[in-house]
Amino acid sequence: MRKILIIEDNVDVRENTAEILQLAGYEVITAENGKLGVDAAMHQQPELIICDIMMPLLDGYGVLHLLGKNTLTQNIPFIFLSAKSERTDIRKGMEMGADDYITKPFDDIELLNAVESRFRKLDLAHRELPHGQEGMNQLLSKIEGIHDITKIAEKQQVKIFRKKDLIFSEGDTPAGLYLLKSGKAKSYKSHELGKDLITRMLQPGDFFGYVSLLEDTDQQESSEALEDCEVLIFSKDDFFKLIFQSPAASKQFVKLLTGKIAEEEDRLLSLAYSSVRKRAADALLVLRKRYHDGGDQPFSMAISREDLANMVGTATESLIRTLSDFREEQIVEIHGSTITIKNLEKLQKMRN
Amino acid sequence: MRKILIIEDNVDVRENTAEILQLAGYEVITAENGKLGVDAAMHQQPELIICDIMMPLLDGYGVLHLLGKNTLTQNIPFIFLSAKSERTDIRKGMEMGADDYITKPFDDIELLNAVESRFRKLDLAHRELPHGQEGMNQLLSKIEGIHDITKIAEKQQVKIFRKKDLIFSEGDTPAGLYLLKSGKAKSYKSHELGKDLITRMLQPGDFFGYVSLLEDTDQQESSEALEDCEVLIFSKDDFFKLIFQSPAASKQFVKLLTGKIAEEEDRLLSLAYSSVRKRAADALLVLRKRYHDGGDQPFSMAISREDLANMVGTATESLIRTLSDFREEQIVEIHGSTITIKNLEKLQKMRN
DNA sequence: CGATCTTTTGACATATGTCAATTATAGTGG
DNA sequence: CCACTATAATTGACATATGTCAAAAGATCG
């Protein structure tokens, strides 16, 4: 039940208004002057405030002003309800930042409609976005539907990277938000003296490079094309606009980040205590999950042993030996650099 | 320069209005009917829209309705500017979700004030919060200043945990957002058969347990008191309110999450390729950073070898041997479970 | 002060890393 | 399309960092 705060000194008006709203199914709290009203707003966090202007102790303008100073209350919709009906009065109220201004005497219906309208606006901004499989692509494209994201994309530069090209590297100043349009790529971090750890395998539709944008630092990781790629680069501004435009978008983005955190914590655990054998199995499963086309065919993919080792976090030779074991155990089949998963279940049930 | 879109069919009014705003230093784009107006709003992303009601092709109500359907435009402040000055007309406009309604004829000043007032409101919501050292505590407390957070806290339950008590454990349904008020605690994840990895050492003021709240899953990690602790538990609702109330708050929170991601990626790299010796040195440095009181005293802390090993991600015995090495090299001093850092520089410059 | 838990050390096993050599694959230019 | 070359994959031999199990020495707690 939505909570509405009424601030009004006249007992009759206050109780009458409260009654109307209660009958309409709202929870109502009341305050008989501005000071008490501000207090109530701070402590009870109503979802909407209806406020008279002429009041003893602290008038309506003062209430609005004070609430605006506090982040917890500044976003609560605020409606003036006043007998002051001159044009200048109304303008003053609106200019102070009110969301609506209703003059007395007023109709029940007018009041209810005004209230409902503000709630509708609130809901709109907080409405859950259809939330997606995973990946920032789903997030961003779903914010507006693929329709709009391509519209934005039209304004952006498209860059082509050939296999083995660096898309960006550690220490670069971030050029913007990257979106992989076609091809495969990897994100990785480098350890001293040439050992890399792949943090993410990218598929078409994936966004990347946003951490340093948000952290406002140089790139903390590098990215390299694994095959020929088309990459879109969005400006930082567009990115921030998209993310922080509506609370719903922020929420979705926060969920995405949290998902990433959860994933990384699992990986930390496995890197700390799981054997190379287990981690290798996991890496193959990750590849399958990322790149499997969904057909009935057993999953098959060409990947360099070095990259695979860098996903697992081990030496190339160790990875190769593990793969050979898998081959002998009929878990995978190997032709050149192509690995085919023959026995998915065994991979999934791999013990440490 | 802020961009304003004017949608108005009458040439004189349109150009006159545009001129006023331009003189006031705004960038102005215009559209001569509703259809074009909606188009312009979608593609040019103005920061405010001023719109007539009676227009050919698509009237102002229609414009507002259409813009409301699109997440990219629904949050743009919208002001009606109309000759329809009957109370019912005004009410209808506001009920449709407009942010202001100015009747013609109007004063230059009225218009400018209305525009400025909406921008002020927008700025308020997006205003950068004073951004803090690190940790969610700073985030949340800074949103309102410690003043308010304690106010919220007053409504919450305070729980006391004794040393070694579980605060929550993997698989629990999240009770809310946790805030450590006093004492020390750890967050950790368990690997099969009793090996734990400490994901975070908590100090007073730290928030924890938010990932599962946002992910809407069971707890993915456990938390245990390392000494007697006071813990505040906030309801999920309060937490979400705080985080998503204003874009500025969301932004700050997003930054916090990204910081965590960056940190975890570094840890992944080190877990994959750094020696126990190096990681042990890092762990000691983390402890120092977290718990050092800032005095001139060399940093000193009692911690169980098992916990330290679980921070490093190694066996207790291995960690102990490493510590013994450090002791022989005069890097640390050990008395019982208390470790004192004697040579900070050597720790920091530890090679792999 | 005994009982329990923690820390430390020792002895040993082994998973994984390293270096070098061999074989297979893929890319390139004639 | 083939031969040639550079690169990648594989295997072998070996070193070693780290884990494991057991026992002794200390610390802690009621």
mmCIF file of N, CA, C and O in Angstrom, chain B residues 9-68:
data_model
loop_
_atom_site.group_PDB
_atom_site.id
_atom_site.type_symbol
_atom_site.label_atom_id
_atom_site.label_comp_id
_atom_site.label_asym_id
_atom_site.label_seq_id
_atom_site.Cartn_x
_atom_site.Cartn_y
_atom_site.Cartn_z
ATOM 1 N N ASP B 9 3.267 24.500 -33.428
ATOM 2 C CA ASP B 9 2.967 24.650 -34.851
ATOM 3 C C ASP B 9 2.974 26.108 -35.313
ATOM 4 O O ASP B 9 3.318 26.402 -36.437
ATOM 5 N N ASN B 10 2.626 27.004 -34.406
ATOM 6 C CA ASN B 10 2.597 28.409 -34.791
ATOM 7 C C ASN B 10 4.014 28.975 -34.915
ATOM 8 O O ASN B 10 4.781 29.000 -33.962
ATOM 9 N N VAL B 11 4.310 29.457 -36.135
ATOM 10 C CA VAL B 11 5.676 29.916 -36.410
ATOM 11 C C VAL B 11 6.117 31.021 -35.451
ATOM 12 O O VAL B 11 7.212 30.977 -34.891
ATOM 13 N N ASP B 12 5.229 32.013 -35.255
ATOM 14 C CA ASP B 12 5.605 33.151 -34.425
ATOM 15 C C ASP B 12 5.947 32.723 -33.008
ATOM 16 O O ASP B 12 6.993 33.060 -32.471
ATOM 17 N N VAL B 13 5.024 31.972 -32.433
ATOM 18 C CA VAL B 13 5.253 31.533 -31.050
ATOM 19 C C VAL B 13 6.537 30.708 -30.980
ATOM 20 O O VAL B 13 7.349 30.865 -30.080
ATOM 21 N N ARG B 14 6.701 29.806 -31.962
ATOM 22 C CA ARG B 14 7.845 28.914 -31.942
ATOM 23 C C ARG B 14 9.154 29.709 -31.969
ATOM 24 O O ARG B 14 10.025 29.521 -31.126
ATOM 25 N N GLU B 15 9.215 30.628 -32.923
ATOM 26 C CA GLU B 15 10.474 31.358 -33.069
ATOM 27 C C GLU B 15 10.719 32.311 -31.914
ATOM 28 O O GLU B 15 11.853 32.489 -31.467
ATOM 29 N N ASN B 16 9.633 32.883 -31.455
ATOM 30 C CA ASN B 16 9.765 33.794 -30.323
ATOM 31 C C ASN B 16 10.275 33.056 -29.084
ATOM 32 O O ASN B 16 11.200 33.486 -28.400
ATOM 33 N N THR B 17 9.655 31.919 -28.826
ATOM 34 C CA THR B 17 10.060 31.116 -27.664
ATOM 35 C C THR B 17 11.513 30.680 -27.801
ATOM 36 O O THR B 17 12.302 30.757 -26.851
ATOM 37 N N ALA B 18 11.831 30.231 -28.995
ATOM 38 C CA ALA B 18 13.194 29.767 -29.237
ATOM 39 C C ALA B 18 14.191 30.886 -28.953
ATOM 40 O O ALA B 18 15.225 30.671 -28.316
ATOM 41 N N GLU B 19 13.810 32.075 -29.402
ATOM 42 C CA GLU B 19 14.724 33.202 -29.235
ATOM 43 C C GLU B 19 14.970 33.528 -27.761
ATOM 44 O O GLU B 19 16.099 33.744 -27.324
ATOM 45 N N ILE B 20 13.875 33.517 -27.015
ATOM 46 C CA ILE B 20 14.008 33.787 -25.573
ATOM 47 C C ILE B 20 15.012 32.814 -24.956
ATOM 48 O O ILE B 20 15.919 33.196 -24.220
ATOM 49 N N LEU B 21 14.818 31.543 -25.286
ATOM 50 C CA LEU B 21 15.657 30.522 -24.665
ATOM 51 C C LEU B 21 17.106 30.624 -25.141
ATOM 52 O O LEU B 21 18.043 30.417 -24.372
ATOM 53 N N GLN B 22 17.249 30.931 -26.425
ATOM 54 C CA GLN B 22 18.610 31.064 -26.951
ATOM 55 C C GLN B 22 19.343 32.211 -26.275
ATOM 56 O O GLN B 22 20.516 32.099 -25.919
ATOM 57 N N LEU B 23 18.604 33.302 -26.091
ATOM 58 C CA LEU B 23 19.220 34.451 -25.426
ATOM 59 C C LEU B 23 19.654 34.092 -24.009
ATOM 60 O O LEU B 23 20.612 34.634 -23.474
ATOM 61 N N ALA B 24 18.902 33.163 -23.427
ATOM 62 C CA ALA B 24 19.239 32.741 -22.061
ATOM 63 C C ALA B 24 20.373 31.730 -22.060
ATOM 64 O O ALA B 24 20.776 31.230 -21.015
ATOM 65 N N GLY B 25 20.862 31.419 -23.268
ATOM 66 C CA GLY B 25 22.040 30.561 -23.320
ATOM 67 C C GLY B 25 21.761 29.083 -23.520
ATOM 68 O O GLY B 25 22.623 28.243 -23.288
ATOM 69 N N TYR B 26 20.561 28.745 -23.958
ATOM 70 C CA TYR B 26 20.281 27.335 -24.214
ATOM 71 C C TYR B 26 20.438 27.020 -25.691
ATOM 72 O O TYR B 26 20.286 27.892 -26.543
ATOM 73 N N GLU B 27 20.719 25.766 -25.989
ATOM 74 C CA GLU B 27 20.690 25.308 -27.373
ATOM 75 C C GLU B 27 19.261 24.887 -27.648
ATOM 76 O O GLU B 27 18.676 24.127 -26.882
ATOM 77 N N VAL B 28 18.690 25.389 -28.732
ATOM 78 C CA VAL B 28 17.281 25.113 -28.989
ATOM 79 C C VAL B 28 17.095 24.388 -30.313
ATOM 80 O O VAL B 28 17.693 24.740 -31.323
ATOM 81 N N ILE B 29 16.289 23.336 -30.294
ATOM 82 C CA ILE B 29 15.864 22.739 -31.554
ATOM 83 C C ILE B 29 14.346 22.829 -31.599
ATOM 84 O O ILE B 29 13.692 22.849 -30.561
ATOM 85 N N THR B 30 13.798 22.907 -32.791
ATOM 86 C CA THR B 30 12.350 23.094 -32.896
ATOM 87 C C THR B 30 11.729 22.051 -33.802
ATOM 88 O O THR B 30 12.394 21.468 -34.661
ATOM 89 N N ALA B 31 10.441 21.822 -33.572
ATOM 90 C CA ALA B 31 9.676 20.933 -34.438
ATOM 91 C C ALA B 31 8.317 21.565 -34.638
ATOM 92 O O ALA B 31 7.756 22.142 -33.704
ATOM 93 N N GLU B 32 7.776 21.455 -35.853
ATOM 94 C CA GLU B 32 6.558 22.205 -36.120
ATOM 95 C C GLU B 32 5.289 21.380 -35.978
ATOM 96 O O GLU B 32 4.199 21.892 -36.190
ATOM 97 N N ASN B 33 5.426 20.120 -35.649
ATOM 98 C CA ASN B 33 4.236 19.360 -35.267
ATOM 99 C C ASN B 33 4.631 18.185 -34.377
ATOM 100 O O ASN B 33 5.820 17.899 -34.198
ATOM 101 N N GLY B 34 3.636 17.527 -33.842
ATOM 102 C CA GLY B 34 3.900 16.484 -32.860
ATOM 103 C C GLY B 34 4.742 15.352 -33.388
ATOM 104 O O GLY B 34 5.665 14.868 -32.730
ATOM 105 N N LYS B 35 4.439 14.946 -34.606
ATOM 106 C CA LYS B 35 5.164 13.821 -35.193
ATOM 107 C C LYS B 35 6.664 14.113 -35.293
ATOM 108 O O LYS B 35 7.501 13.327 -34.850
ATOM 109 N N LEU B 36 6.960 15.261 -35.863
ATOM 110 C CA LEU B 36 8.361 15.668 -35.976
ATOM 111 C C LEU B 36 8.989 15.831 -34.593
ATOM 112 O O LEU B 36 10.169 15.529 -34.380
ATOM 113 N N GLY B 37 8.165 16.310 -33.664
ATOM 114 C CA GLY B 37 8.660 16.524 -32.313
ATOM 115 C C GLY B 37 9.111 15.223 -31.666
ATOM 116 O O GLY B 37 10.192 15.138 -31.082
ATOM 117 N N VAL B 38 8.287 14.196 -31.782
ATOM 118 C CA VAL B 38 8.629 12.901 -31.200
ATOM 119 C C VAL B 38 9.926 12.385 -31.829
ATOM 120 O O VAL B 38 10.825 11.905 -31.137
ATOM 121 N N ASP B 39 9.973 12.520 -33.137
ATOM 122 C CA ASP B 39 11.179 12.101 -33.856
ATOM 123 C C ASP B 39 12.429 12.801 -33.333
ATOM 124 O O ASP B 39 13.442 12.168 -33.039
ATOM 125 N N ALA B 40 12.318 14.108 -33.218
ATOM 126 C CA ALA B 40 13.460 14.895 -32.761
ATOM 127 C C ALA B 40 13.866 14.478 -31.346
ATOM 128 O O ALA B 40 15.049 14.353 -31.020
ATOM 129 N N ALA B 41 12.872 14.233 -30.506
ATOM 130 C CA ALA B 41 13.157 13.841 -29.117
ATOM 131 C C ALA B 41 13.934 12.534 -29.082
ATOM 132 O O ALA B 41 14.885 12.364 -28.329
ATOM 133 N N MET B 42 13.517 11.598 -29.930
ATOM 134 C CA MET B 42 14.171 10.289 -29.953
ATOM 135 C C MET B 42 15.614 10.403 -30.427
ATOM 136 O O MET B 42 16.511 9.788 -29.873
ATOM 137 N N HIS B 43 15.793 11.184 -31.466
ATOM 138 C CA HIS B 43 17.108 11.185 -32.100
ATOM 139 C C HIS B 43 18.083 12.182 -31.526
ATOM 140 O O HIS B 43 19.283 11.973 -31.560
ATOM 141 N N GLN B 44 17.588 13.278 -31.018
ATOM 142 C CA GLN B 44 18.520 14.311 -30.586
ATOM 143 C C GLN B 44 18.660 14.382 -29.088
ATOM 144 O O GLN B 44 19.481 15.131 -28.562
ATOM 145 N N GLN B 45 17.819 13.631 -28.405
ATOM 146 C CA GLN B 45 17.918 13.593 -26.955
ATOM 147 C C GLN B 45 18.080 14.954 -26.293
ATOM 148 O O GLN B 45 19.126 15.241 -25.708
ATOM 149 N N PRO B 46 17.037 15.773 -26.373
ATOM 150 C CA PRO B 46 17.087 17.057 -25.661
ATOM 151 C C PRO B 46 17.006 16.790 -24.162
ATOM 152 O O PRO B 46 16.653 15.704 -23.740
ATOM 153 N N GLU B 47 17.357 17.794 -23.391
ATOM 154 C CA GLU B 47 17.296 17.604 -21.949
ATOM 155 C C GLU B 47 16.005 18.141 -21.359
ATOM 156 O O GLU B 47 15.729 17.969 -20.180
ATOM 157 N N LEU B 48 15.224 18.826 -22.228
ATOM 158 C CA LEU B 48 13.926 19.321 -21.776
ATOM 159 C C LEU B 48 13.050 19.539 -23.005
ATOM 160 O O LEU B 48 13.549 19.886 -24.073
ATOM 161 N N ILE B 49 11.752 19.328 -22.833
ATOM 162 C CA ILE B 49 10.842 19.503 -23.960
ATOM 163 C C ILE B 49 9.730 20.473 -23.590
ATOM 164 O O ILE B 49 9.116 20.361 -22.521
ATOM 165 N N ILE B 50 9.515 21.451 -24.456
ATOM 166 C CA ILE B 50 8.404 22.383 -24.289
ATOM 167 C C ILE B 50 7.453 22.130 -25.441
ATOM 168 O O ILE B 50 7.869 22.110 -26.605
ATOM 169 N N CYS B 51 6.178 21.927 -25.129
ATOM 170 C CA CYS B 51 5.284 21.423 -26.169
ATOM 171 C C CYS B 51 3.914 22.075 -26.120
ATOM 172 O O CYS B 51 3.313 22.216 -25.054
ATOM 173 N N ASP B 52 3.440 22.472 -27.260
ATOM 174 C CA ASP B 52 2.089 22.997 -27.409
ATOM 175 C C ASP B 52 1.114 21.826 -27.329
ATOM 176 O O ASP B 52 1.512 20.667 -27.423
ATOM 177 N N ILE B 53 -0.174 22.145 -27.144
ATOM 178 C CA ILE B 53 -1.140 21.038 -27.118
ATOM 179 C C ILE B 53 -1.871 20.903 -28.447
ATOM 180 O O ILE B 53 -1.870 19.849 -29.068
ATOM 181 N N MET B 54 -2.486 22.000 -28.881
ATOM 182 C CA MET B 54 -3.254 21.904 -30.125
ATOM 183 C C MET B 54 -2.332 22.029 -31.327
ATOM 184 O O MET B 54 -1.767 23.085 -31.590
ATOM 185 N N MET B 55 -2.151 20.899 -32.011
ATOM 186 C CA MET B 55 -1.273 20.883 -33.185
ATOM 187 C C MET B 55 -1.828 19.910 -34.208
ATOM 188 O O MET B 55 -2.515 18.954 -33.843
ATOM 189 N N PRO B 56 -1.509 20.121 -35.466
ATOM 190 C CA PRO B 56 -1.958 19.184 -36.497
ATOM 191 C C PRO B 56 -1.153 17.879 -36.403
ATOM 192 O O PRO B 56 -0.107 17.844 -35.769
ATOM 193 N N LEU B 57 -1.649 16.852 -37.038
ATOM 194 C CA LEU B 57 -0.969 15.551 -37.127
ATOM 195 C C LEU B 57 -0.927 14.776 -35.813
ATOM 196 O O LEU B 57 -1.381 13.646 -35.709
ATOM 197 N N LEU B 58 -0.328 15.388 -34.799
ATOM 198 C CA LEU B 58 -0.267 14.718 -33.494
ATOM 199 C C LEU B 58 -0.275 15.812 -32.443
ATOM 200 O O LEU B 58 0.569 16.693 -32.441
ATOM 201 N N ASP B 59 -1.262 15.762 -31.518
ATOM 202 C CA ASP B 59 -1.326 16.855 -30.543
ATOM 203 C C ASP B 59 -0.380 16.606 -29.366
ATOM 204 O O ASP B 59 0.273 15.563 -29.272
ATOM 205 N N GLY B 60 -0.303 17.573 -28.482
ATOM 206 C CA GLY B 60 0.637 17.514 -27.364
ATOM 207 C C GLY B 60 0.427 16.310 -26.457
ATOM 208 O O GLY B 60 1.385 15.692 -25.984
ATOM 209 N N TYR B 61 -0.851 15.970 -26.231
ATOM 210 C CA TYR B 61 -1.119 14.803 -25.396
ATOM 211 C C TYR B 61 -0.496 13.559 -26.023
ATOM 212 O O TYR B 61 0.095 12.715 -25.355
ATOM 213 N N GLY B 62 -0.656 13.466 -27.336
ATOM 214 C CA GLY B 62 -0.104 12.317 -28.057
ATOM 215 C C GLY B 62 1.409 12.267 -27.948
ATOM 216 O O GLY B 62 1.995 11.198 -27.739
ATOM 217 N N VAL B 63 2.017 13.427 -28.064
ATOM 218 C CA VAL B 63 3.471 13.488 -27.951
ATOM 219 C C VAL B 63 3.903 12.947 -26.591
ATOM 220 O O VAL B 63 4.754 12.059 -26.484
ATOM 221 N N LEU B 64 3.283 13.473 -25.549
ATOM 222 C CA LEU B 64 3.648 13.062 -24.196
ATOM 223 C C LEU B 64 3.457 11.559 -24.021
ATOM 224 O O LEU B 64 4.301 10.859 -23.446
ATOM 225 N N HIS B 65 2.367 11.077 -24.555
ATOM 226 C CA HIS B 65 2.066 9.653 -24.439
ATOM 227 C C HIS B 65 3.144 8.804 -25.114
ATOM 228 O O HIS B 65 3.637 7.834 -24.544
ATOM 229 N N LEU B 66 3.505 9.194 -26.313
ATOM 230 C CA LEU B 66 4.503 8.423 -27.066
ATOM 231 C C LEU B 66 5.868 8.458 -26.388
ATOM 232 O O LEU B 66 6.557 7.437 -26.296
ATOM 233 N N LEU B 67 6.230 9.629 -25.921
ATOM 234 C CA LEU B 67 7.540 9.744 -25.272
ATOM 235 C C LEU B 67 7.605 8.880 -24.013
ATOM 236 O O LEU B 67 8.649 8.348 -23.657
ATOM 237 N N GLY B 68 6.463 8.744 -23.369
ATOM 238 C CA GLY B 68 6.412 7.959 -22.140
ATOM 239 C C GLY B 68 6.649 6.480 -22.381
ATOM 240 O O GLY B 68 6.989 5.732 -21.466
#
